[in-house]
Amino acid sequence: MNSRVVLPLALASAILLGLGAPALAAQPGASQPQAATAEVGELTPAERGELTRQLVLKWGYYVERAHGVPLATWAERMVPNLIVADSGNFRAALERDTFEGAMAELGGGGQLLSDEQVIEKLAAGRDAGTLTLGALGNDLVYTPVAPCRILDTRSTAAGAIAANSTRNFVAFGVSSFTSQGGSATNCGVNPLAATAVAINLTAVNPGAAGYATAYPFGSPQPLAASINYAAGTIVNNALIVQTPNPISSFDFTLYTFAQAHYVADIVGYFAPPVATALQCVETAKTIVADIGPGGTANSNAPACAAGYTQTATNCETSSWLMPIVFSNAGTCSARNNDSSPQDLRASRTCCRVPGR
């Protein structure tokens, strides 16, 4: 079995089994003991598992108290997202002192929301996650995905949704939609901060004329129709449905006036922008030592690691009387005008934009 499938399941099991452990009794947001992990580069499966455990232990009770999402539910739904989260963003998220800041960091927008901003907004009685049209840090970005089935009541034990009743569904953040009659994959949709999803919803063979309404899980049912249908027909409509943020037990609720089967395909989602400040590192220095008086030398810096792009060439000499005469593409050149041997050092600054 593919390791990307095995690892999320293993992490979910380990976290859920450990939810009753004494370590979880710590105060929300309190720092937990951290195992050593590499400070740069891709996380190993073991390191990713440890960071996942730390994140859940750090914020699980906060999510349960502040947002009413059961700790076990939040942990289980976060695992598929954390398994693909950018390694650098993941490390940065654990350094944050607010939940909102940690989620922004995981999503690649950490520089757009500081812990200080969150604290100030909460202290002022405002929602730190409120979206403001025209604000670059808060506008949403639409990400299309290949149409993928997330629910089909014809393929579930529960069957058709009964007349004048509702049923809850998830739209992202799971490894499979088979429990809803959908795809055995995650449909390529694992956003950490999705605010709405775009779906094609189909009513199949309603028992009578009526309508259906899709709306955010946990919110009051609106007096609006997403689909209007006649008895025995098959009717489809394209919808944009808001979802709870942070992740809750479910993403949306479907109400039906008449008994009917329903099928839904996800085609995209809306989430905050993922622009991220550059992450930069400096390579080791290449040193050309003991350049004699009057002598010249070139020093070629080590290449940037895979995934990083050079943004600067850094040149140093050991004497004010040894000026740099050339600096480009990782190469430094200098002439020693001093009366004693001197050294020339070259390195590169290498940067990347972390992915989601």
Short mmCIF file of C-alpha atoms in Angstrom, two decimals:
data_model
loop_
_atom_site.label_atom_id
_atom_site.label_comp_id
_atom_site.label_asym_id
_atom_site.label_seq_id
_atom_site.Cartn_x
_atom_site.Cartn_y
_atom_site.Cartn_z
CA MET A 1 0.00 0.00 0.00
CA ASN A 2 1.22 3.53 -0.79
CA SER A 3 2.94 5.21 2.16
CA ARG A 4 0.83 8.34 1.67
CA VAL A 5 -2.25 6.23 2.38
CA VAL A 6 -0.80 4.23 5.26
CA LEU A 7 0.67 7.22 7.09
CA PRO A 8 -2.55 9.27 7.48
CA LEU A 9 -4.36 6.20 8.81
CA ALA A 10 -1.54 5.42 11.23
CA LEU A 11 -1.39 9.01 12.45
CA ALA A 12 -5.13 9.20 12.94
CA SER A 13 -5.15 5.97 14.92
CA ALA A 14 -2.22 7.01 17.10
CA ILE A 15 -3.71 10.42 17.86
CA LEU A 16 -7.22 9.19 18.55
CA LEU A 17 -5.96 6.41 20.81
CA GLY A 18 -3.91 8.94 22.75
CA LEU A 19 -6.62 11.53 23.28
CA GLY A 20 -7.17 10.40 26.83
CA ALA A 21 -3.51 10.53 27.76
CA PRO A 22 -2.47 12.78 30.67
CA ALA A 23 -0.43 14.98 28.34
CA LEU A 24 -3.64 16.25 26.81
CA ALA A 25 -4.72 17.77 30.08
CA ALA A 26 -2.47 20.75 29.44
CA GLN A 27 -4.07 24.17 29.03
CA PRO A 28 -5.16 25.13 25.49
CA GLY A 29 -2.28 26.64 23.58
CA ALA A 30 0.30 25.51 26.13
CA SER A 31 3.60 24.40 24.70
CA GLN A 32 4.21 20.67 24.67
CA PRO A 33 7.57 18.90 24.89
CA GLN A 34 8.96 18.65 21.39
CA ALA A 35 11.03 15.91 19.86
CA ALA A 36 14.01 16.98 17.81
CA THR A 37 13.35 17.45 14.10
CA ALA A 38 15.45 18.79 11.28
CA GLU A 39 15.14 22.59 11.08
CA VAL A 40 15.19 22.68 7.27
CA GLY A 41 14.31 20.33 4.46
CA GLU A 42 11.48 17.86 4.07
CA LEU A 43 10.08 16.20 7.18
CA THR A 44 10.52 12.46 7.49
CA PRO A 45 7.35 10.39 8.13
CA ALA A 46 8.38 10.01 11.78
CA GLU A 47 8.99 13.75 12.19
CA ARG A 48 5.68 14.59 10.50
CA GLY A 49 3.89 12.20 12.82
CA GLU A 50 5.49 13.79 15.88
CA LEU A 51 4.63 17.33 14.74
CA THR A 52 1.05 16.24 14.08
CA ARG A 53 0.81 14.88 17.62
CA GLN A 54 2.21 18.12 19.03
CA LEU A 55 -0.20 20.30 17.06
CA VAL A 56 -3.25 18.30 18.13
CA LEU A 57 -2.16 18.27 21.78
CA LYS A 58 -1.47 22.00 21.68
CA TRP A 59 -4.75 23.17 20.12
CA GLY A 60 -7.28 20.34 20.41
CA TYR A 61 -9.02 21.53 23.56
CA TYR A 62 -9.02 25.13 22.34
CA VAL A 63 -10.89 24.12 19.19
CA GLU A 64 -13.35 22.10 21.27
CA ARG A 65 -14.05 24.94 23.71
CA ALA A 66 -13.93 27.94 21.37
CA HIS A 67 -15.52 26.43 18.28
CA GLY A 68 -17.55 23.50 19.62
CA VAL A 69 -15.78 20.93 17.44
CA PRO A 70 -15.15 17.63 19.27
CA LEU A 71 -11.44 17.13 19.78
CA ALA A 72 -11.43 13.64 18.24
CA THR A 73 -13.34 14.89 15.19
CA TRP A 74 -10.98 17.80 14.63
CA ALA A 75 -7.90 15.59 15.01
CA GLU A 76 -9.22 12.98 12.60
CA ARG A 77 -10.15 15.54 9.95
CA MET A 78 -6.89 17.48 10.26
CA VAL A 79 -4.63 14.46 9.63
CA PRO A 80 -5.18 14.28 5.82
CA ASN A 81 -4.30 17.99 5.61
CA LEU A 82 -1.24 17.74 7.83
CA ILE A 83 0.16 14.81 5.88
CA VAL A 84 0.58 17.06 2.82
CA ALA A 85 1.30 20.38 4.58
CA ASP A 86 4.52 22.10 3.54
CA SER A 87 7.33 21.11 5.92
CA GLY A 88 8.47 24.67 6.56
CA ASN A 89 4.93 25.91 7.18
CA PHE A 90 4.31 22.99 9.55
CA ARG A 91 7.38 23.85 11.66
CA ALA A 92 6.43 27.53 11.73
CA ALA A 93 2.85 26.71 12.81
CA LEU A 94 4.08 25.04 15.99
CA GLU A 95 5.95 28.21 16.95
CA ARG A 96 2.79 30.33 16.88
CA ASP A 97 1.05 31.41 20.08
CA THR A 98 -2.50 31.64 18.66
CA PHE A 99 -4.64 29.03 16.94
CA GLU A 100 -5.60 31.43 14.16
CA GLY A 101 -1.95 32.22 13.55
CA ALA A 102 -1.04 28.54 13.48
CA MET A 103 -3.74 27.78 10.89
CA ALA A 104 -2.64 30.74 8.77
CA GLU A 105 0.94 29.46 8.93
CA LEU A 106 -0.11 25.96 7.85
CA GLY A 107 -2.02 27.39 4.93
CA GLY A 108 0.93 29.41 3.69
CA GLY A 109 -0.35 32.82 4.83
CA GLY A 110 1.48 33.18 8.11
CA GLN A 111 2.99 36.54 7.23
CA LEU A 112 -0.51 37.95 6.67
CA LEU A 113 -1.72 37.33 10.24
CA SER A 114 0.57 37.80 13.23
CA ASP A 115 -0.24 36.56 16.72
CA GLU A 116 -0.35 40.19 17.85
CA GLN A 117 -3.05 40.98 15.27
CA VAL A 118 -5.14 38.03 16.44
CA ILE A 119 -4.84 39.04 20.11
CA GLU A 120 -5.72 42.67 19.36
CA LYS A 121 -8.80 41.69 17.34
CA LEU A 122 -10.01 39.22 19.94
CA ALA A 123 -9.47 41.78 22.68
CA ALA A 124 -11.56 44.26 20.69
CA GLY A 125 -14.35 41.72 20.45
CA ARG A 126 -14.00 41.14 16.72
CA ASP A 127 -13.64 37.88 14.86
CA ALA A 128 -10.00 37.49 13.80
CA GLY A 129 -11.11 35.53 10.77
CA THR A 130 -13.64 38.06 9.41
CA LEU A 131 -13.27 38.48 5.66
CA THR A 132 -13.09 41.99 4.24
CA LEU A 133 -13.68 42.51 0.54
CA GLY A 134 -10.67 44.22 -1.00
CA ALA A 135 -8.23 43.28 1.77
CA LEU A 136 -5.35 41.32 0.27
CA GLY A 137 -4.89 39.35 3.48
CA ASN A 138 -8.52 38.23 3.64
CA ASP A 139 -9.94 37.85 0.13
CA LEU A 140 -10.56 34.28 -1.02
CA VAL A 141 -8.94 32.45 -3.91
CA TYR A 142 -10.82 29.88 -5.97
CA THR A 143 -8.99 26.64 -6.70
CA PRO A 144 -10.62 24.39 -9.33
CA VAL A 145 -10.31 20.61 -9.09
CA ALA A 146 -11.23 17.81 -11.48
CA PRO A 147 -14.91 16.96 -10.88
CA CYS A 148 -15.01 14.24 -8.24
CA ARG A 149 -17.91 12.52 -6.49
CA ILE A 150 -18.17 13.31 -2.80
CA LEU A 151 -21.61 11.83 -2.15
CA ASP A 152 -24.16 9.49 -3.71
CA THR A 153 -26.96 8.36 -1.42
CA ARG A 154 -27.81 5.55 -3.85
CA SER A 155 -24.59 3.85 -2.74
CA THR A 156 -25.04 4.17 1.01
CA ALA A 157 -26.78 2.02 3.62
CA ALA A 158 -28.79 5.06 4.75
CA GLY A 159 -30.26 5.38 1.25
CA ALA A 160 -32.50 8.23 0.17
CA ILE A 161 -32.95 11.23 2.43
CA ALA A 162 -36.43 11.12 3.96
CA ALA A 163 -39.00 13.80 3.26
CA ASN A 164 -38.73 16.99 5.33
CA SER A 165 -35.41 15.94 6.89
CA THR A 166 -31.71 16.73 6.69
CA ARG A 167 -28.43 14.86 6.38
CA ASN A 168 -24.89 16.15 7.03
CA PHE A 169 -21.92 15.67 4.71
CA VAL A 170 -18.19 16.42 4.46
CA ALA A 171 -16.71 18.02 1.35
CA PHE A 172 -12.95 18.01 2.04
CA GLY A 173 -10.29 17.07 4.57
CA VAL A 174 -10.91 13.31 4.49
CA SER A 175 -8.92 10.53 2.85
CA SER A 176 -12.01 8.96 1.26
CA PHE A 177 -15.68 9.75 0.57
CA THR A 178 -16.83 6.12 0.40
CA SER A 179 -18.90 6.44 3.59
CA GLN A 180 -21.03 8.96 1.67
CA GLY A 181 -21.16 6.83 -1.47
CA GLY A 182 -18.43 8.89 -3.14
CA SER A 183 -14.87 8.46 -4.36
CA ALA A 184 -12.36 6.23 -2.60
CA THR A 185 -9.85 9.12 -2.88
CA ASN A 186 -9.64 12.54 -1.24
CA CYS A 187 -10.66 14.09 -4.59
CA GLY A 188 -7.49 16.19 -4.48
CA VAL A 189 -9.16 18.54 -1.99
CA ASN A 190 -7.33 18.98 1.30
CA PRO A 191 -7.41 22.74 2.01
CA LEU A 192 -6.54 23.71 5.57
CA ALA A 193 -8.79 26.77 5.60
CA ALA A 194 -11.51 26.31 2.98
CA THR A 195 -14.38 28.74 3.44
CA ALA A 196 -16.69 27.49 0.68
CA VAL A 197 -16.91 24.67 -1.85
CA ALA A 198 -18.25 24.62 -5.40
CA ILE A 199 -20.35 21.52 -6.09
CA ASN A 200 -22.74 20.15 -8.69
CA LEU A 201 -25.75 18.81 -6.79
CA THR A 202 -28.27 16.43 -8.39
CA ALA A 203 -31.67 15.35 -7.04
CA VAL A 204 -32.63 11.87 -8.29
CA ASN A 205 -36.24 10.63 -8.48
CA PRO A 206 -37.92 12.76 -5.78
CA GLY A 207 -41.10 11.26 -4.40
CA ALA A 208 -43.02 14.50 -4.93
CA ALA A 209 -42.56 18.03 -6.20
CA GLY A 210 -40.48 20.18 -3.90
CA TYR A 211 -37.01 21.58 -3.30
CA ALA A 212 -33.67 20.97 -1.59
CA THR A 213 -31.39 23.36 0.28
CA ALA A 214 -27.65 23.01 0.91
CA TYR A 215 -26.23 25.22 3.68
CA PRO A 216 -23.29 25.39 6.12
CA PHE A 217 -23.23 22.72 8.80
CA GLY A 218 -24.17 24.07 12.21
CA SER A 219 -26.01 27.12 10.89
CA PRO A 220 -29.78 27.74 10.65
CA GLN A 221 -31.50 26.49 7.52
CA PRO A 222 -32.06 29.44 5.17
CA LEU A 223 -35.39 30.13 3.50
CA ALA A 224 -33.98 29.46 0.04
CA ALA A 225 -33.91 26.63 -2.47
CA SER A 226 -30.76 25.20 -4.03
CA ILE A 227 -32.75 22.91 -6.34
CA ASN A 228 -36.44 22.86 -7.33
CA TYR A 229 -37.78 19.57 -8.67
CA ALA A 230 -40.88 17.75 -9.84
CA ALA A 231 -41.78 14.19 -8.83
CA GLY A 232 -39.72 11.46 -10.51
CA THR A 233 -37.30 13.83 -12.24
CA ILE A 234 -33.49 14.22 -12.23
CA VAL A 235 -32.51 17.84 -11.63
CA ASN A 236 -29.02 19.34 -11.32
CA ASN A 237 -27.69 22.70 -10.16
CA ALA A 238 -24.24 24.25 -9.61
CA LEU A 239 -23.83 25.61 -6.08
CA ILE A 240 -21.34 27.44 -3.89
CA VAL A 241 -21.81 26.32 -0.30
CA GLN A 242 -20.15 27.99 2.67
CA THR A 243 -18.39 25.66 5.13
CA PRO A 244 -17.40 26.06 8.81
CA ASN A 245 -13.93 27.36 9.55
CA PRO A 246 -12.13 25.89 11.48
CA ILE A 247 -12.97 22.38 10.36
CA SER A 248 -16.03 20.99 12.11
CA SER A 249 -17.70 17.57 12.31
CA PHE A 250 -19.26 18.12 8.87
CA ASP A 251 -19.07 20.75 6.15
CA PHE A 252 -22.62 21.20 4.89
CA THR A 253 -26.19 20.07 5.52
CA LEU A 254 -28.72 19.05 2.88
CA TYR A 255 -32.46 19.50 3.48
CA THR A 256 -35.04 17.89 1.19
CA PHE A 257 -38.78 18.60 1.05
CA ALA A 258 -39.59 15.26 -0.61
CA GLN A 259 -37.82 11.94 -0.23
CA ALA A 260 -35.06 11.71 -2.81
CA HIS A 261 -31.60 10.43 -3.59
CA TYR A 262 -28.82 12.99 -4.00
CA VAL A 263 -25.51 13.01 -5.85
CA ALA A 264 -22.81 15.70 -5.51
CA ASP A 265 -19.51 16.29 -7.32
CA ILE A 266 -16.98 18.82 -6.05
CA VAL A 267 -15.42 21.03 -8.73
CA GLY A 268 -13.46 23.54 -6.61
CA TYR A 269 -13.09 25.39 -3.32
CA PHE A 270 -12.46 28.87 -1.95
CA ALA A 271 -9.68 29.52 0.58
CA PRO A 272 -7.51 32.43 1.74
CA PRO A 273 -4.52 33.31 -0.47
CA VAL A 274 -1.44 31.20 0.15
CA ALA A 275 1.23 33.77 -0.68
CA THR A 276 4.10 33.27 1.75
CA ALA A 277 7.21 35.20 2.68
CA LEU A 278 10.34 33.73 1.14
CA GLN A 279 12.20 31.15 3.20
CA CYS A 280 15.92 31.70 2.69
CA VAL A 281 19.08 29.86 3.73
CA GLU A 282 22.75 30.54 3.17
CA THR A 283 24.98 27.82 1.78
CA ALA A 284 28.28 26.83 3.31
CA LYS A 285 31.23 29.06 2.42
CA THR A 286 33.86 28.08 -0.12
CA ILE A 287 37.16 29.39 1.23
CA VAL A 288 40.26 30.10 -0.83
CA ALA A 289 42.96 30.53 1.80
CA ASP A 290 46.38 32.16 1.91
CA ILE A 291 46.25 34.28 -1.23
CA GLY A 292 49.65 35.93 -1.37
CA PRO A 293 50.33 39.68 -1.57
CA GLY A 294 49.46 40.96 -5.05
CA GLY A 295 47.71 37.71 -5.90
CA THR A 296 44.18 37.22 -7.29
CA ALA A 297 41.71 34.39 -6.77
CA ASN A 298 38.21 33.16 -7.57
CA SER A 299 35.95 31.39 -5.11
CA ASN A 300 32.89 29.45 -6.32
CA ALA A 301 30.11 29.00 -3.73
CA PRO A 302 28.28 25.66 -3.31
CA ALA A 303 25.11 25.30 -5.37
CA CYS A 304 21.65 25.83 -3.86
CA ALA A 305 19.75 22.77 -2.65
CA ALA A 306 16.99 21.33 -4.82
CA GLY A 307 13.85 23.44 -4.66
CA TYR A 308 15.73 26.63 -3.81
CA THR A 309 16.72 29.48 -6.15
CA GLN A 310 19.77 31.69 -5.70
CA THR A 311 18.91 35.28 -4.79
CA ALA A 312 22.35 36.62 -3.84
CA THR A 313 26.08 35.98 -4.06
CA ASN A 314 27.89 36.70 -0.78
CA CYS A 315 31.59 37.59 -0.91
CA GLU A 316 33.97 38.20 2.00
CA THR A 317 37.69 38.80 2.38
CA SER A 318 39.85 38.78 5.49
CA SER A 319 41.37 42.21 4.87
CA TRP A 320 40.16 45.73 4.06
CA LEU A 321 43.02 45.85 1.57
CA MET A 322 41.60 42.96 -0.46
CA PRO A 323 38.64 44.40 -2.41
CA ILE A 324 36.06 42.30 -4.26
CA VAL A 325 36.42 42.99 -7.99
CA PHE A 326 33.71 40.59 -9.27
CA SER A 327 30.59 39.04 -7.75
CA ASN A 328 28.01 37.13 -9.80
CA ALA A 329 26.22 33.77 -9.99
CA GLY A 330 28.00 32.38 -6.92
CA THR A 331 31.51 33.40 -7.99
CA CYS A 332 33.61 35.94 -6.10
CA SER A 333 36.90 37.42 -7.36
CA ALA A 334 39.37 39.57 -5.43
CA ARG A 335 42.91 40.96 -5.49
CA ASN A 336 45.04 40.96 -2.36
CA ASN A 337 46.64 44.41 -1.95
CA ASP A 338 47.72 43.63 1.60
CA SER A 339 51.29 42.79 2.63
CA SER A 340 50.33 39.38 4.07
CA PRO A 341 48.36 36.35 2.80
CA GLN A 342 44.57 36.69 3.03
CA ASP A 343 41.43 34.57 2.49
CA LEU A 344 38.48 34.85 0.08
CA ARG A 345 35.08 33.36 0.99
CA ALA A 346 31.97 32.84 -1.17
CA SER A 347 28.45 31.62 -0.38
CA ARG A 348 24.98 31.88 -1.91
CA THR A 349 21.67 32.98 -0.42
CA CYS A 350 19.03 30.49 -1.61
CA CYS A 351 15.28 31.07 -1.26
CA ARG A 352 11.98 29.39 -1.98
CA VAL A 353 8.27 30.13 -1.67
CA PRO A 354 6.76 27.32 0.44
CA GLY A 355 3.79 25.55 -1.09
CA ARG A 356 0.41 24.89 0.50
#
